PDB file of C-alpha atoms in Angstrom:
ATOM      1  CA  MET R  31       0.012   0.161  -0.155  1.00 49.00           C
ATOM      2  CA  GLY R  32       1.139   3.845  -0.374  1.00 54.00           C
ATOM      3  CA  ASN R  33      -0.446   5.116  -3.718  1.00 59.00           C
ATOM      4  CA  THR R  34       1.420   8.307  -3.423  1.00 80.00           C
ATOM      5  CA  ILE R  35      -0.740  10.549  -5.102  1.00 93.00           C
ATOM      6  CA  LEU R  36      -3.701   9.410  -3.128  1.00 95.00           C
ATOM      7  CA  ASP R  37      -1.574   9.624   0.243  1.00 94.00           C
ATOM      8  CA  GLU R  38      -0.978  13.363  -0.767  1.00 96.00           C
ATOM      9  CA  ARG R  39      -4.259  13.993  -2.057  1.00 96.00           C
ATOM     10  CA  TYR R  40      -5.448  13.047   1.756  1.00 97.00           C
ATOM     11  CA  LYS R  41      -2.499  14.759   3.443  1.00 96.00           C
ATOM     12  CA  GLU R  42      -3.896  17.806   1.673  1.00 97.00           C
ATOM     13  CA  LEU R  43      -7.492  17.183   2.822  1.00 97.00           C
ATOM     14  CA  LEU R  44      -6.460  16.924   6.298  1.00 98.00           C
ATOM     15  CA  ARG R  45      -4.061  20.806   5.986  1.00 98.00           C
ATOM     16  CA  GLN R  46      -7.466  22.090   4.258  1.00 97.00           C
ATOM     17  CA  VAL R  47      -9.173  20.839   7.994  1.00 98.00           C
ATOM     18  CA  TYR R  48      -6.909  22.091   9.738  1.00 98.00           C
ATOM     19  CA  GLU R  49      -7.481  25.655   8.042  1.00 98.00           C
ATOM     20  CA  ILE R  50     -10.520  25.343   9.643  1.00 97.00           C
ATOM     21  CA  LEU R  51      -9.625  24.245  12.822  1.00 98.00           C
ATOM     22  CA  LYS R  52      -6.752  25.937  13.896  1.00 98.00           C
ATOM     23  CA  PRO R  53      -8.335  29.318  14.453  1.00 97.00           C
ATOM     24  CA  LEU R  54     -11.316  27.576  16.554  1.00 96.00           C
ATOM     25  CA  GLY R  55      -8.216  26.522  18.996  1.00 96.00           C
ATOM     26  CA  TYR R  56      -7.375  23.646  17.850  1.00 98.00           C
ATOM     27  CA  LYS R  57      -4.204  21.282  17.501  1.00 98.00           C
ATOM     28  CA  LYS R  58      -2.956  18.912  14.723  1.00 98.00           C
ATOM     29  CA  GLU R  59      -1.857  15.729  15.554  1.00 97.00           C
ATOM     30  CA  ALA R  60      -1.127  13.430  12.830  1.00 95.00           C
ATOM     31  CA  SER R  61      -5.268  12.717  11.850  1.00 97.00           C
ATOM     32  CA  ASN R  62      -6.418  14.032  15.134  1.00 98.00           C
ATOM     33  CA  PHE R  63      -7.365  17.411  15.798  1.00 98.00           C
ATOM     34  CA  ARG R  64      -7.574  18.215  19.953  1.00 98.00           C
ATOM     35  CA  GLN R  65      -8.793  21.316  21.309  1.00 97.00           C
ATOM     36  CA  ILE R  66      -8.291  21.566  25.422  1.00 96.00           C
ATOM     37  CA  TYR R  67     -10.486  24.010  27.489  1.00 94.00           C
ATOM     38  CA  LYS R  68      -9.020  25.293  30.780  1.00 92.00           C
ATOM     39  CA  GLY R  69     -11.346  23.872  33.756  1.00 93.00           C
ATOM     40  CA  GLY R  70     -10.914  20.360  32.032  1.00 96.00           C
ATOM     41  CA  LEU R  71     -12.734  19.361  28.971  1.00 98.00           C
ATOM     42  CA  GLY R  72     -11.337  18.141  25.516  1.00 98.00           C
ATOM     43  CA  LYS R  73     -13.003  17.652  22.054  1.00 98.00           C
ATOM     44  CA  ILE R  74     -11.622  15.607  19.559  1.00 98.00           C
ATOM     45  CA  LEU R  75     -11.908  15.320  15.793  1.00 98.00           C
ATOM     46  CA  ASN R  76     -10.582  12.234  14.384  1.00 98.00           C
ATOM     47  CA  PHE R  77     -10.174  11.175  10.330  1.00 97.00           C
ATOM     48  CA  GLN R  78      -9.985   7.260  10.733  1.00 96.00           C
ATOM     49  CA  LYS R  79      -8.708   5.235   7.612  1.00 95.00           C
ATOM     50  CA  SER R  80     -10.172   2.537   6.865  1.00 93.00           C
ATOM     51  CA  LYS R  81      -7.604  -1.140   6.918  1.00 93.00           C
ATOM     52  CA  TRP R  82      -9.180  -2.188   4.284  1.00 93.00           C
ATOM     53  CA  ASN R  83      -7.510   0.505   2.121  1.00 93.00           C
ATOM     54  CA  THR R  84      -5.523  -0.171  -0.941  1.00 91.00           C
ATOM     55  CA  ASN R  85      -2.889   1.424  -3.440  1.00 90.00           C
ATOM     56  CA  ASN R  86      -6.075   2.421  -5.690  1.00 94.00           C
ATOM     57  CA  GLU R  87      -8.547   3.571  -3.161  1.00 95.00           C
ATOM     58  CA  ILE R  88      -8.511   5.150   0.496  1.00 96.00           C
ATOM     59  CA  GLN R  89     -11.356   5.158   2.755  1.00 95.00           C
ATOM     60  CA  PHE R  90     -12.277   7.522   6.094  1.00 96.00           C
ATOM     61  CA  VAL R  91     -14.509   8.352   8.159  1.00 96.00           C
ATOM     62  CA  LEU R  92     -14.706  11.448  11.250  1.00 96.00           C
ATOM     63  CA  ASN R  93     -15.380  10.477  14.330  1.00 96.00           C
ATOM     64  CA  ALA R  94     -15.939  13.139  17.402  1.00 97.00           C
ATOM     65  CA  GLY R  95     -15.883  13.026  20.770  1.00 97.00           C
ATOM     66  CA  VAL R  96     -16.121  15.066  23.912  1.00 98.00           C
ATOM     67  CA  TYR R  97     -13.324  13.923  27.202  1.00 98.00           C
ATOM     68  CA  PHE R  98     -13.017  14.945  30.361  1.00 98.00           C
ATOM     69  CA  GLU R  99     -10.500  13.081  33.500  1.00 97.00           C
ATOM     70  CA  LYS R 100     -11.301  13.392  37.123  1.00 96.00           C
ATOM     71  CA  GLU R 101      -9.084  16.235  37.828  1.00 95.00           C
ATOM     72  CA  ASN R 102      -9.868  20.019  36.518  1.00 94.00           C
ATOM     73  CA  VAL R 103      -7.006  20.113  34.563  1.00 94.00           C
ATOM     74  CA  ILE R 104      -6.634  17.032  31.401  1.00 96.00           C
ATOM     75  CA  GLN R 105      -3.515  15.725  32.314  1.00 95.00           C
ATOM     76  CA  ASN R 106      -3.503  13.267  29.290  1.00 96.00           C
ATOM     77  CA  PHE R 107      -2.859  15.941  25.974  1.00 95.00           C
ATOM     78  CA  ARG R 108      -2.848  12.802  23.772  1.00 97.00           C
ATOM     79  CA  PHE R 109      -6.511  11.326  24.440  1.00 98.00           C
ATOM     80  CA  LYS R 110      -8.122   9.061  21.971  1.00 97.00           C
ATOM     81  CA  GLU R 111     -11.082   9.348  20.634  1.00 97.00           C
ATOM     82  CA  SER R 112     -11.915   6.114  21.575  1.00 96.00           C
ATOM     83  CA  GLU R 113     -11.406   7.114  25.232  1.00 97.00           C
ATOM     84  CA  CYS R 114     -13.898   9.967  25.049  1.00 97.00           C
ATOM     85  CA  GLN R 115     -17.336  10.381  27.485  1.00 97.00           C
ATOM     86  CA  ILE R 116     -19.143  10.995  24.812  1.00 97.00           C
ATOM     87  CA  ARG R 117     -18.847   9.976  20.925  1.00 97.00           C
ATOM     88  CA  LYS R 118     -20.200  10.465  17.978  1.00 95.00           C
ATOM     89  CA  ARG R 119     -19.391   8.968  14.187  1.00 93.00           C
ATOM     90  CA  VAL R 120     -20.450  11.507  11.495  1.00 88.00           C
ATOM     91  CA  ASN R 121     -22.184  10.624   8.994  1.00 75.00           C
ATOM     92  CA  GLY R 122     -23.168   7.656  10.630  1.00 62.00           C
ATOM     93  CA  ASN R 123     -21.450   4.475  10.463  1.00 60.00           C
ATOM     94  CA  ASP R 124     -22.191   3.097   6.780  1.00 68.00           C
ATOM     95  CA  SER R 125     -20.758   6.841   5.055  1.00 81.00           C
ATOM     96  CA  TRP R 126     -16.780   6.689   4.636  1.00 94.00           C
ATOM     97  CA  TRP R 127     -15.698   9.258   2.333  1.00 96.00           C
ATOM     98  CA  VAL R 128     -13.684   7.921  -1.026  1.00 95.00           C
ATOM     99  CA  ILE R 129     -10.254   8.832  -2.056  1.00 96.00           C
ATOM    100  CA  ASN R 130      -9.248   7.413  -5.876  1.00 96.00           C
ATOM    101  CA  GLU R 131      -8.509   8.675  -9.357  1.00 94.00           C
ATOM    102  CA  SER R 132     -11.702   9.973 -10.215  1.00 96.00           C
ATOM    103  CA  THR R 133     -12.402  11.514  -6.874  1.00 96.00           C
ATOM    104  CA  ASP R 134     -13.436  15.161  -7.588  1.00 97.00           C
ATOM    105  CA  MET R 135     -11.044  16.915  -4.596  1.00 97.00           C
ATOM    106  CA  GLU R 136     -13.095  19.570  -4.302  1.00 97.00           C
ATOM    107  CA  LYS R 137     -16.448  18.275  -3.792  1.00 97.00           C
ATOM    108  CA  LEU R 138     -15.220  15.921  -0.968  1.00 96.00           C
ATOM    109  CA  TYR R 139     -13.468  18.410   0.559  1.00 97.00           C
ATOM    110  CA  GLU R 140     -16.829  20.777   0.610  1.00 96.00           C
ATOM    111  CA  SER R 141     -19.029  17.457   1.570  1.00 95.00           C
ATOM    112  CA  VAL R 142     -15.903  16.980   4.978  1.00 96.00           C
ATOM    113  CA  LYS R 143     -16.373  20.462   5.891  1.00 96.00           C
ATOM    114  CA  ASN R 144     -20.016  20.216   5.905  1.00 95.00           C
ATOM    115  CA  SER R 145     -19.623  17.477   8.246  1.00 95.00           C
ATOM    116  CA  LEU R 146     -17.047  19.303  10.173  1.00 96.00           C
ATOM    117  CA  ALA R 147     -19.708  22.561  10.537  1.00 96.00           C
ATOM    118  CA  MET R 148     -22.469  19.957  11.680  1.00 94.00           C
ATOM    119  CA  ILE R 149     -20.283  18.439  14.602  1.00 96.00           C
ATOM    120  CA  LEU R 150     -18.777  21.661  15.619  1.00 96.00           C
ATOM    121  CA  ASP R 151     -22.014  22.654  16.032  1.00 95.00           C
ATOM    122  CA  LEU R 152     -23.933  19.702  17.513  1.00 92.00           C
ATOM    123  CA  PHE R 153     -20.784  19.619  20.036  1.00 94.00           C
ATOM    124  CA  SER R 154     -21.196  23.286  20.787  1.00 96.00           C
ATOM    125  CA  VAL R 155     -23.319  22.328  23.621  1.00 97.00           C
ATOM    126  CA  PHE R 156     -20.882  20.723  25.734  1.00 97.00           C
ATOM    127  CA  THR R 157     -19.180  24.053  26.537  1.00 96.00           C
ATOM    128  CA  ASP R 158     -17.368  23.146  29.598  1.00 97.00           C
ATOM    129  CA  LYS R 159     -16.668  20.032  31.934  1.00 97.00           C
ATOM    130  CA  GLU R 160     -19.586  20.828  34.705  1.00 97.00           C
ATOM    131  CA  THR R 161     -21.882  21.190  32.086  1.00 97.00           C
ATOM    132  CA  THR R 162     -21.052  18.232  30.233  1.00 98.00           C
ATOM    133  CA  ILE R 163     -21.439  16.319  33.316  1.00 98.00           C
ATOM    134  CA  GLU R 164     -24.923  17.767  34.171  1.00 98.00           C
ATOM    135  CA  LEU R 165     -25.894  16.899  30.322  1.00 98.00           C
ATOM    136  CA  ILE R 166     -24.605  13.264  30.751  1.00 98.00           C
ATOM    137  CA  LEU R 167     -26.120  12.895  34.455  1.00 98.00           C
ATOM    138  CA  ASN R 168     -29.299  14.232  33.211  1.00 97.00           C
ATOM    139  CA  GLU R 169     -29.235  11.267  29.993  1.00 97.00           C
ATOM    140  CA  LYS R 170     -29.220  14.903  27.315  1.00 97.00           C
ATOM    141  CA  ALA R 171     -26.005  13.789  26.432  1.00 97.00           C
ATOM    142  CA  ASN R 172     -26.927  10.582  25.210  1.00 96.00           C
ATOM    143  CA  SER R 173     -28.799  12.296  21.997  1.00 95.00           C
ATOM    144  CA  TYR R 174     -25.151  13.691  20.686  1.00 95.00           C
ATOM    145  CA  SER R 175     -23.618  10.083  20.903  1.00 95.00           C
ATOM    146  CA  ASP R 176     -23.404   6.814  19.271  1.00 92.00           C
ATOM    147  CA  ILE R 177     -22.316   4.860  22.119  1.00 92.00           C
ATOM    148  CA  THR R 178     -24.033   4.172  25.595  1.00 94.00           C
ATOM    149  CA  ILE R 179     -22.611   6.881  28.096  1.00 96.00           C
ATOM    150  CA  MET R 180     -23.512   5.335  30.925  1.00 95.00           C
ATOM    151  CA  HIS R 181     -20.886   2.053  30.988  1.00 95.00           C
ATOM    152  CA  TYR R 182     -18.723   1.182  33.720  1.00 97.00           C
ATOM    153  CA  ARG R 183     -15.743   3.211  33.351  1.00 96.00           C
ATOM    154  CA  ASN R 184     -17.749   6.717  32.812  1.00 97.00           C
ATOM    155  CA  ALA R 185     -19.656   5.528  35.617  1.00 97.00           C
ATOM    156  CA  LYS R 186     -16.898   5.019  37.942  1.00 97.00           C
ATOM    157  CA  LEU R 187     -15.084   7.601  36.913  1.00 97.00           C
ATOM    158  CA  LEU R 188     -18.226   9.931  37.876  1.00 98.00           C
ATOM    159  CA  THR R 189     -18.638   8.106  40.993  1.00 97.00           C
ATOM    160  CA  ASP R 190     -15.039   8.911  41.662  1.00 97.00           C
ATOM    161  CA  MET R 191     -15.379  12.655  41.412  1.00 97.00           C
ATOM    162  CA  GLY R 192     -18.426  12.646  43.475  1.00 96.00           C
ATOM    163  CA  TYR R 193     -21.332  11.858  41.560  1.00 97.00           C
ATOM    164  CA  ALA R 194     -22.301   8.589  43.015  1.00 96.00           C
ATOM    165  CA  ARG R 195     -26.031   9.645  43.998  1.00 95.00           C
ATOM    166  CA  GLU R 196     -26.734  10.483  40.494  1.00 97.00           C
ATOM    167  CA  VAL R 197     -24.595   7.561  39.502  1.00 97.00           C
ATOM    168  CA  TYR R 198     -26.461   4.692  41.639  1.00 97.00           C
ATOM    169  CA  GLU R 199     -29.968   6.215  40.311  1.00 96.00           C
ATOM    170  CA  LEU R 200     -28.712   5.748  36.570  1.00 97.00           C
ATOM    171  CA  ILE R 201     -26.861   2.481  37.089  1.00 97.00           C
ATOM    172  CA  LYS R 202     -29.346   0.820  40.018  1.00 95.00           C
ATOM    173  CA  ASP R 203     -31.243  -1.917  37.532  1.00 95.00           C
ATOM    174  CA  SER R 204     -28.736  -2.186  35.198  1.00 94.00           C
ATOM    175  CA  ASN R 205     -28.389  -6.057  34.144  1.00 93.00           C
ATOM    176  CA  ALA R 206     -24.643  -5.342  33.162  1.00 93.00           C
ATOM    177  CA  LYS R 207     -22.468  -7.343  35.375  1.00 94.00           C
ATOM    178  CA  PHE R 208     -20.158  -4.455  36.091  1.00 95.00           C
ATOM    179  CA  LEU R 209     -22.541  -1.274  36.162  1.00 95.00           C
ATOM    180  CA  ALA R 210     -25.192  -3.793  38.864  1.00 94.00           C
ATOM    181  CA  GLU R 211     -21.634  -4.587  41.123  1.00 95.00           C
ATOM    182  CA  LEU R 212     -20.741  -0.260  40.572  1.00 96.00           C
ATOM    183  CA  ALA R 213     -24.750   0.458  41.695  1.00 95.00           C
ATOM    184  CA  LYS R 214     -24.087  -2.170  44.879  1.00 94.00           C
ATOM    185  CA  GLU R 215     -20.911  -0.891  46.342  1.00 94.00           C
ATOM    186  CA  ILE R 216     -22.157   2.370  45.945  1.00 95.00           C
ATOM    187  CA  SER R 217     -25.164   1.099  47.753  1.00 92.00           C
ATOM    188  CA  LEU R 218     -23.375  -0.469  50.552  1.00 91.00           C
ATOM    189  CA  THR R 219     -21.384   2.952  50.861  1.00 86.00           C
ATOM    190  CA  PHE R 220     -24.588   4.856  51.361  1.00 77.00           C
ATOM    191  CA  THR R 221     -25.505   2.289  54.113  1.00 72.00           C
ATOM    192  CA  ARG R 222     -22.257   2.579  55.647  1.00 70.00           C
ATOM    193  CA  GLN R 223     -22.744   6.699  56.019  1.00 67.00           C
ATOM    194  CA  MET R 224     -26.463   6.152  57.934  1.00 47.00           C
TER     195      MET R 224
END
């Protein structure tokens, strides 16, 4: 693999994307664009190439995520989209862009640019860490994510951050093994505090 012309077209597309994102405070690392806010919130736009790419065709999608850690300052400046609490694949799971010899790069760029505008607008609701946590706990964030937000890792993180009662209400009836165990652990903590 490694068709130089197609690879160069892809790299040029990422360069054009960065021209849009850089003035908004995003930093580029390979095919990831991250924005880190004061107060401990991060956002990422990740261009993921297909593992099935060939010398004659490059396929890719755009993944987006919202990220935070326990502390109010992000320590992991290289967080991945897969580590985000809220994750979204732009244009859905079956909408891969294609670069091949006959691709009209101007049309492709316009399509990517429109999708960028859509995801930036969609994720503009996550203005800071506190708002993001509130949207998760009142379950409004679910409409922005392609994954279940209240999975074990997020539930444990929020519990450790002091939101045990709120998390408990969201997971107390869960049939998922680890969530059920966490709910039981939280419940025991409540009992000991009485």
